[in-house]
Amino acid sequence: MKAFLILEDGHVFEGKSIGSSKEIISEIVFNTSMTGYLEVLTDPSYAGQSVCMTYPLIGNYGVCHEDMEAERPWQSGFIVRELCKVPSNFRSEISINEFLVAQNITGIEGIDTRALTKILRNKGVMKGMITTDENFVLEDSIKRIKEWDMGHVVLDVTCKKKMVFPGDGYRVAVVDLGVKKNIVKSLVNRGCHVMVYPAETPAEEILSDSPDGIMLTNGPGDPKSCKTTIKEVKKLFDTDIPIFAICLGHQLLALANGGDTEKMKYGHRGANHPVRDMKTGKVYISTQNHGYMVKEDSLDRKIAEVSFVNVNDGTVEGVHYLGKNTQTVQFHPEACAGPLDTGFLFDTFMNMMEVSK
């Protein structure tokens, strides 16, 4: 079956339908990872987006459900050059196309993903439609695309009630903005008693459980849409409880302290982004997935200092809050889709809780 990708600027790509054939409108982004496509598909931070994988062959090692970062995919659509039909891996349970069909995810293959990526790099991420309707009217489709709004997607992906993962170690409160399973796993593997809360849980409720540390997680969408969460995050920050924030959590903590964020032209999405530790000068390879960033000149240098920067474009990748046991990073130290260079940051968080005891 034919499928079409229509961008809001009028570009049309013709390919072949994969997965579900339902028509979807979403934000179109690209990811440069060579592996980890299942983790990408199931990362809640991609809610409201369709992802173009720049690596040309996707699906060669199939799907192992154990590697999923959430109970279900949150992506709207999946865009590839070529989808592998016969995976080869002893852990593979089903093919990627079978997974897309089972999860009702719309996809398209056979388009020039290099050309699409160049458009997004030159013009910036934009909204688009994937459809199997061969009789679409371009003007009408573009109008619908432009009228579409992602909304407050954090409320879609966050847990609906408190969850507990028992442990004998430090009590860690996780504010779920779209948490990846491996963040919780990274804490559980270190013996933590992990309590996961919905995104808009009042700070008073979290503090009543006497946490030793607080984790603010990754998540989708515009950080400025999380107005209620920002207010509660500020209350948590005003305590002396150690805080470790990742990705969206990093952005929300900056906003809670008077900083500002802005949308990037095409964001950072991939498993090979170099970040420099400003104290040691050491460069780490990181996995990233974000379309917004903290504006460096908006940070109050009396309370915050930049701890990591992106080597490629100099953007803020981490913040240390002065006089606080609080660190935030824009990248993903828990990621398994790429390198494990920055996993030590979880150990740093453990040390922060030890010192504050």
mmCIF file of C-alpha atoms in Angstrom, residues 4-5 8 11 19 21 34 55 101 143 182 184 203 261 307 321-322 356:
data_model
loop_
_atom_site.group_PDB
_atom_site.id
_atom_site.type_symbol
_atom_site.label_atom_id
_atom_site.label_comp_id
_atom_site.label_asym_id
_atom_site.label_seq_id
_atom_site.Cartn_x
_atom_site.Cartn_y
_atom_site.Cartn_z
ATOM 1 C CA PHE A 4 2.632 9.681 1.828
ATOM 2 C CA LEU A 5 4.472 11.970 4.193
ATOM 3 C CA GLU A 8 3.581 21.673 6.461
ATOM 4 C CA HIS A 11 7.026 18.832 0.623
ATOM 5 C CA GLY A 19 2.588 -0.765 10.635
ATOM 6 C CA SER A 21 -2.527 2.497 8.038
ATOM 7 C CA MET A 34 22.410 3.361 14.400
ATOM 8 C CA TYR A 55 20.367 5.027 9.609
ATOM 9 C CA VAL A 101 1.045 -3.410 13.622
ATOM 10 C CA LYS A 143 -4.297 23.457 6.505
ATOM 11 C CA ASN A 182 15.897 2.355 32.728
ATOM 12 C CA VAL A 184 13.911 3.501 37.602
ATOM 13 C CA ALA A 203 5.125 18.743 46.673
ATOM 14 C CA THR A 261 13.985 27.779 27.729
ATOM 15 C CA SER A 307 28.286 22.062 34.584
ATOM 16 C CA TYR A 321 22.864 24.780 41.737
ATOM 17 C CA LEU A 322 25.150 26.573 44.176
ATOM 18 C CA SER A 356 22.924 14.976 53.221
#
